[in-house]
mmCIF file of C-alpha atoms in Angstrom:
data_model
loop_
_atom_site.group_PDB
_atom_site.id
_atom_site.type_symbol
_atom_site.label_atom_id
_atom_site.label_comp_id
_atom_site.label_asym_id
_atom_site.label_seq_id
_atom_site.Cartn_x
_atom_site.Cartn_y
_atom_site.Cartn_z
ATOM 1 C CA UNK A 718 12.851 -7.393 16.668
ATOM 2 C CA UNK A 719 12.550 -9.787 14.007
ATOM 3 C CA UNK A 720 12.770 -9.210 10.356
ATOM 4 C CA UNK A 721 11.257 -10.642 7.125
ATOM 5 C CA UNK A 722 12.653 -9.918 3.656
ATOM 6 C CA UNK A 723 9.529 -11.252 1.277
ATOM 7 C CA UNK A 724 9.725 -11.002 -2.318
ATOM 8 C CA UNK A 725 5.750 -9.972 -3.882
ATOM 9 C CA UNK A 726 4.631 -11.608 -7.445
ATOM 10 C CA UNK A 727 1.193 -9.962 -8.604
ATOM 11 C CA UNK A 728 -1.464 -13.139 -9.782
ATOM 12 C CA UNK A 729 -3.846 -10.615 -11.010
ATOM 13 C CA UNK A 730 -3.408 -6.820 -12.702
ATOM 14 C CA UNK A 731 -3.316 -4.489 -9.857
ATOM 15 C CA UNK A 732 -4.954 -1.000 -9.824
ATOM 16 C CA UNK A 733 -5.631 1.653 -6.891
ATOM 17 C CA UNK A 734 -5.542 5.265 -7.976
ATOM 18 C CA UNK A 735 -2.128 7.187 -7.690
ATOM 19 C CA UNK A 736 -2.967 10.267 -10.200
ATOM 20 C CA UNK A 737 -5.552 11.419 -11.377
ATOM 21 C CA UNK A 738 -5.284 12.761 -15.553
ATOM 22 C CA UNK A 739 -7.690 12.215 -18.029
ATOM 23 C CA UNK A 740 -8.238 9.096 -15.985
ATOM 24 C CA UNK A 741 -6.364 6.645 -13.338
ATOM 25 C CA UNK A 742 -2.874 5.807 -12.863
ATOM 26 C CA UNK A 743 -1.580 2.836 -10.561
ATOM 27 C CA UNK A 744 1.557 4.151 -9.559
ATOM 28 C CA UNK A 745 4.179 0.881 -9.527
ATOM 29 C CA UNK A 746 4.671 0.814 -5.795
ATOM 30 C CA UNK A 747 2.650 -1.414 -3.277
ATOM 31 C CA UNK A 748 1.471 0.650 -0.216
ATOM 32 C CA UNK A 749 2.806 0.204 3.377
ATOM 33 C CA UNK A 750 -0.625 0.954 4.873
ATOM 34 C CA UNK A 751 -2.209 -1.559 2.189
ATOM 35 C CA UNK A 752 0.288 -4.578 3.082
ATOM 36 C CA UNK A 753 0.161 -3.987 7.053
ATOM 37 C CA UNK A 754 -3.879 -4.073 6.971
ATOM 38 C CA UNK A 755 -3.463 -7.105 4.420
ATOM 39 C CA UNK A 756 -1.022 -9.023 6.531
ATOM 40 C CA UNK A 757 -3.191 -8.229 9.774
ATOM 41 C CA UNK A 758 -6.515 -9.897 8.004
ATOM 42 C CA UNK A 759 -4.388 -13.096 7.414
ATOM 43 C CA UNK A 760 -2.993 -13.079 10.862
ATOM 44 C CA UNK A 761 -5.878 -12.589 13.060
ATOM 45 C CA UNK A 762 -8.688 -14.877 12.332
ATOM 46 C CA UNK A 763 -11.980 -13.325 11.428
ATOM 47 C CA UNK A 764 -10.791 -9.944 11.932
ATOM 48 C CA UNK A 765 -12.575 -7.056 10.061
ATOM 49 C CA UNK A 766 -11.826 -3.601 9.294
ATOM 50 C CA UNK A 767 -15.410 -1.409 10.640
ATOM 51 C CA UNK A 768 -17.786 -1.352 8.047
ATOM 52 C CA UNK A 769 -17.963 2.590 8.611
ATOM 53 C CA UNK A 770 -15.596 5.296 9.701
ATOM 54 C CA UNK A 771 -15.497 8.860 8.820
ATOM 55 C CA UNK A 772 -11.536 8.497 8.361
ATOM 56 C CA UNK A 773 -9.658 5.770 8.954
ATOM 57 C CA UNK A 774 -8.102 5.418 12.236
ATOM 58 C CA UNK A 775 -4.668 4.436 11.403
ATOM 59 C CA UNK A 776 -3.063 4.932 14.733
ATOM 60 C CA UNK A 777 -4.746 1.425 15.395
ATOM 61 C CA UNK A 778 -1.257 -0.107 13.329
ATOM 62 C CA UNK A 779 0.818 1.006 16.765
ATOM 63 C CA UNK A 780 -0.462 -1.866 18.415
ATOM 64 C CA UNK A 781 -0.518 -4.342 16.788
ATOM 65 C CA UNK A 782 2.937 -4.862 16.970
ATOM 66 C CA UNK A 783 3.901 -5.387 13.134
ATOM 67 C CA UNK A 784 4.610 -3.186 10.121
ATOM 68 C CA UNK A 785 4.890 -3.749 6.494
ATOM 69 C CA UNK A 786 7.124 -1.133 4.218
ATOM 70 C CA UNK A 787 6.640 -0.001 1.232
ATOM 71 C CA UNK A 788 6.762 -2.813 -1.926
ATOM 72 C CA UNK A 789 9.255 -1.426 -4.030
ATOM 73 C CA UNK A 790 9.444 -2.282 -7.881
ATOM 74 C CA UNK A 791 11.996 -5.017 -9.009
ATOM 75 C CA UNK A 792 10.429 -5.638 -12.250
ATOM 76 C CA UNK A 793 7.423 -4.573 -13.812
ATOM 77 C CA UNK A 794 5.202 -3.294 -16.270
ATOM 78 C CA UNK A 795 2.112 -1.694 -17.132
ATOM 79 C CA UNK A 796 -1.070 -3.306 -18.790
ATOM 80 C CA UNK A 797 -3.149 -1.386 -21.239
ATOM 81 C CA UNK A 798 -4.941 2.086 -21.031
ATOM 82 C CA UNK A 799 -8.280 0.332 -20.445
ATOM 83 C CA UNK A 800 -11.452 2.697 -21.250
ATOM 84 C CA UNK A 801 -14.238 2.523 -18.327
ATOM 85 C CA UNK A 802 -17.429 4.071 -18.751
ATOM 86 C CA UNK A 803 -20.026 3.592 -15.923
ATOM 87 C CA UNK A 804 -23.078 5.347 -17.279
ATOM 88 C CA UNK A 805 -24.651 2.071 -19.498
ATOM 89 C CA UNK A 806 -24.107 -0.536 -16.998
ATOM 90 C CA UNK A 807 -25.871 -1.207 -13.762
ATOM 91 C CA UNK A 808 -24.718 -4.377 -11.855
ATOM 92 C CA UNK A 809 -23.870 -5.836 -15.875
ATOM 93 C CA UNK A 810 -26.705 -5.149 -17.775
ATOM 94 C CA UNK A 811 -27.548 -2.138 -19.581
ATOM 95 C CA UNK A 812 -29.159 0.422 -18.595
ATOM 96 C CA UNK A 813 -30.977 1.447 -21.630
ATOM 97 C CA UNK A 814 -33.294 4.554 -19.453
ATOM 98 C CA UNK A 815 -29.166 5.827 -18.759
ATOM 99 C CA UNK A 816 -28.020 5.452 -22.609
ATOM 100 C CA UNK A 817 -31.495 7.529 -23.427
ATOM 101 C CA UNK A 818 -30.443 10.460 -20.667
ATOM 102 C CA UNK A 819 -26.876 10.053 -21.865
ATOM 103 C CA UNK A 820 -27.813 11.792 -25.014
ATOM 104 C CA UNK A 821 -29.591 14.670 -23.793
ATOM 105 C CA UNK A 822 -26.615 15.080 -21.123
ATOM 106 C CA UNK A 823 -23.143 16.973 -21.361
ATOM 107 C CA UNK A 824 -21.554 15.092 -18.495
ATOM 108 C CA UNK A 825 -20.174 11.391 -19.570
ATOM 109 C CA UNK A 826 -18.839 9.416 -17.018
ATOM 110 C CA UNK A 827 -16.029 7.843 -19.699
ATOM 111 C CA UNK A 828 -12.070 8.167 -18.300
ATOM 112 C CA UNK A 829 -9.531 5.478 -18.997
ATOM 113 C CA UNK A 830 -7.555 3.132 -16.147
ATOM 114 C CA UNK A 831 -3.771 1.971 -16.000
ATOM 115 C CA UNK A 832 -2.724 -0.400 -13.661
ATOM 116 C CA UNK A 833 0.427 -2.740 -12.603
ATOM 117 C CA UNK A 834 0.512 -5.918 -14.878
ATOM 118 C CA UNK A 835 0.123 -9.148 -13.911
ATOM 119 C CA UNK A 836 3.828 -11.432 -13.143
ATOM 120 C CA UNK A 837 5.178 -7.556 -11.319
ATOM 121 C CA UNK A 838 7.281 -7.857 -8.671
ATOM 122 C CA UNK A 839 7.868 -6.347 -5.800
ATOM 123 C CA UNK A 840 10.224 -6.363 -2.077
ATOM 124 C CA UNK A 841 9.632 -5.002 1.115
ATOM 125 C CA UNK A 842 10.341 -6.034 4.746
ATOM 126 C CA UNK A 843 8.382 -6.797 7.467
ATOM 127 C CA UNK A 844 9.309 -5.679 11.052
ATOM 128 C CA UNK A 845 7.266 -7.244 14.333
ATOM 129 C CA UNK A 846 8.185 -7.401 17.640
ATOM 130 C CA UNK A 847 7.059 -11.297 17.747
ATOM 131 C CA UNK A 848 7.735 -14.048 15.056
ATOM 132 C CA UNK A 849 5.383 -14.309 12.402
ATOM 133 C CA UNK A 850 4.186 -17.447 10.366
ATOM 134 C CA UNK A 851 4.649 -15.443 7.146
ATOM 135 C CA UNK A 852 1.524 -16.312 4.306
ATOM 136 C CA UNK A 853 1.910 -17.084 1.374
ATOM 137 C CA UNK A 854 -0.644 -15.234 -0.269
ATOM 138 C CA UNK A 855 -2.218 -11.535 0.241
ATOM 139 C CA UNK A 856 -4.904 -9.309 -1.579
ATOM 140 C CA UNK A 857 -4.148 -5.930 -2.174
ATOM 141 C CA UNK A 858 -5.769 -2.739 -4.478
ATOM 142 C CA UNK A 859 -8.833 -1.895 -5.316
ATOM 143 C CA UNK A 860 -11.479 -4.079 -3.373
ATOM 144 C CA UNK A 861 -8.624 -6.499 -2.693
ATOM 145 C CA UNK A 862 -9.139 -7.642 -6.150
ATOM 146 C CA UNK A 863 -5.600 -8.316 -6.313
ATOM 147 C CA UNK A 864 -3.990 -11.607 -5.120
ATOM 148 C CA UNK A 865 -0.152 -11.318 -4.688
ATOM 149 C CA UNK A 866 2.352 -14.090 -3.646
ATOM 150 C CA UNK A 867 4.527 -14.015 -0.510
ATOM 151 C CA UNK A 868 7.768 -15.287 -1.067
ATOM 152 C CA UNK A 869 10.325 -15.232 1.849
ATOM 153 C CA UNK A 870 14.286 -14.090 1.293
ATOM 154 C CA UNK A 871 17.309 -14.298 2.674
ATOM 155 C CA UNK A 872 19.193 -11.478 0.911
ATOM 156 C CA UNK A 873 18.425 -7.925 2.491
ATOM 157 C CA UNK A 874 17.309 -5.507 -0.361
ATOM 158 C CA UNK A 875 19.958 -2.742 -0.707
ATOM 159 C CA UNK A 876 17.176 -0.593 -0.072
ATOM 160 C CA UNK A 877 13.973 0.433 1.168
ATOM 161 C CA UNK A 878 10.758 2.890 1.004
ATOM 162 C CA UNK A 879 9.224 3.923 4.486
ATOM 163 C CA UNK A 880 6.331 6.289 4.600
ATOM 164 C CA UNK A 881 6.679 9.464 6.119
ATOM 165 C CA UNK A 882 2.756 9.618 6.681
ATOM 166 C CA UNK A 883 2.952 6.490 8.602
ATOM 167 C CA UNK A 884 6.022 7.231 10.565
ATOM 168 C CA UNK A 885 4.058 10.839 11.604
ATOM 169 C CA UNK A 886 0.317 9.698 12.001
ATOM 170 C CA UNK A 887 0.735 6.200 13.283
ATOM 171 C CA UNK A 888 4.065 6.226 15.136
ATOM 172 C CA UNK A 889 4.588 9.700 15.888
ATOM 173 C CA UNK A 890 8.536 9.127 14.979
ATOM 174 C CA UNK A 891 9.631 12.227 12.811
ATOM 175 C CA UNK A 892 12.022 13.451 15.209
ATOM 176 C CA UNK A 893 13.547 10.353 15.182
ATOM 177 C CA UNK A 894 13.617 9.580 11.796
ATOM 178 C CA UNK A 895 15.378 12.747 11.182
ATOM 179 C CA UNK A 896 18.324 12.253 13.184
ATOM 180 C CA UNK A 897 18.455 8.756 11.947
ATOM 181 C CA UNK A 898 18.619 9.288 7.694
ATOM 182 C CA UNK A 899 20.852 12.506 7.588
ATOM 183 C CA UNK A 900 23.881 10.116 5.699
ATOM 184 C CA UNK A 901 21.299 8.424 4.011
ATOM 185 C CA UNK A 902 21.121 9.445 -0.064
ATOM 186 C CA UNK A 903 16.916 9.726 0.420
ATOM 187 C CA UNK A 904 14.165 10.909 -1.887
ATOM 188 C CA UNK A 905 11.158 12.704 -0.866
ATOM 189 C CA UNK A 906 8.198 11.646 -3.307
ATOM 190 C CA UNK A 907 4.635 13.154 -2.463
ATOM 191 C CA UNK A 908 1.951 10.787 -3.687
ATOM 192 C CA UNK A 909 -1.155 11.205 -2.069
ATOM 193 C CA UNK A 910 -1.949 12.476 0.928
ATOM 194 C CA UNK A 911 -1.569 9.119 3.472
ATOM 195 C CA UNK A 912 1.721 8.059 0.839
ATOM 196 C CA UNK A 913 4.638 10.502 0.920
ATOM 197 C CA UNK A 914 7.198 8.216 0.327
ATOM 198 C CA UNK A 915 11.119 8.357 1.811
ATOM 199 C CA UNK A 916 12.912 6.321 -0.686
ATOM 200 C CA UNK A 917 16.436 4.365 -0.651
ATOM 201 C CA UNK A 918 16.849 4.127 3.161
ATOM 202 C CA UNK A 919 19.221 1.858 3.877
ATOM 203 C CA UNK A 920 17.599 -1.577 5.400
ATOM 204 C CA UNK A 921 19.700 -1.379 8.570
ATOM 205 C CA UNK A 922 18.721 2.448 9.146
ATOM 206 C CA UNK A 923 15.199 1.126 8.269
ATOM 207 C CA UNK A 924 15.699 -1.771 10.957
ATOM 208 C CA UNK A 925 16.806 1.049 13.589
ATOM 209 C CA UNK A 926 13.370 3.672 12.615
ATOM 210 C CA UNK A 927 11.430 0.863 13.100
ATOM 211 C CA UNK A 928 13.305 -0.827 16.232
ATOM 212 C CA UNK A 929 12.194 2.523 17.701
ATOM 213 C CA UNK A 930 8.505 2.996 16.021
ATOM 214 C CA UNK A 931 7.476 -0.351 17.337
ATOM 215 C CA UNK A 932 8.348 0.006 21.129
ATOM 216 C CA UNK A 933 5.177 -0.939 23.141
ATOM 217 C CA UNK A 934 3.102 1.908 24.007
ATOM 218 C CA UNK A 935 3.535 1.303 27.333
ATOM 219 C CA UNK A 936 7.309 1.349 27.586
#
């Protein structure tokens, strides 16, 4: 199996919604389910997710023989609390029939928005079963708004953040995993429902989960 260290520089602020609390909070992690579906639109020419699913269909990830683990924070910080409100503004111009209903209304749609500055960085590793031609650019968050820089590395991190969801739904591995981080000094962190995240695995314990994970279906 081969193995890519890559280093991750945001170019733009990046914000997908990690808690929700008066408003929304970009949590300062980059998502493994994010970066594999980011990494498979660069690779495969003029591939698209479907326009429409019910749910996503993660298990598709098995097969394609690569996987992408979680971008862990090396340094970063937050922008501003920005302050969105929705109910004046239809495609950019206002809506002065919504400020007139606003009035007479009790329900606002104002919350505020946090996300990951700009300059942020970030590590992960990337595991295929085939060598890659690595890119030097992705887009990430909400709408793919945000562009991030691929940088590739030759030092291992000391350690790494699978995602138990992934390992479960798309690999079907949790047995495995088990037996595999019981010396590890792990963290459980529950984010949402598709990101429960096992922090500070070891990368060569991390190499071994997902030596396993990616076998060929067939084999």
């Amino acid at each position: 199996m081969h193995v890519y260290t890559i280093e991750l520089t945001l170019l733009n602020h990046l914000f997908y919604n990690t808690e929700n609390s008066n408003g929304v909070y970009t949590a300062p992690f980059i998502g493994d389910l994010a970066l594999t579906y980011a990494l498979r639109k660069v690779l495969v020419e003029n591939w698209e997710t479907p326009k429409y699913r019910r749910k996503p269909f993660y298990q598709e990830i098995k097969d394609w023989g690569f996987y992408v683990s979680v971008a862990t924070p090396v340094d970063y910080t937050y922008t501003e609390v920005y302050t969105r409100n929705t109910l004046f503004n239809v495609d950019g111009f206002v809506n002065t029939d919504a400020i007139t209903k606003s009035s007479k209304s009790p329900y606002k749609t104002l919350f505020y928005t946090q996300g990951v500055a700009v300059g942020s960085v970030f590590e992960c590793q990337i595991f295929s079963r085939e060598p890659l031609e690595i890119p030097s650019v992705l887009r990430v968050g909400n709408g793919r708004e945000t562009l991030v820089s691929v940088k590739e590395r030759t030092k291992k991190p000391d350690t790494l953040w699978l995602n138990i969801f992934t390992q479960k739904e798309v690999f079907n591995n949790l047995e495995k995993v088990a037996d595999l981080i019981q010396n590890e000094p792990y963290e459980k962190a529950y984010v949402l429902e598709q990101y429960v995240l096992l922090k500070y695995i070891s990368p060569d314990t991390a190499f071994k989960i997902m030596e396993d994970s990616l076998q060929p279906t067939n084999s």
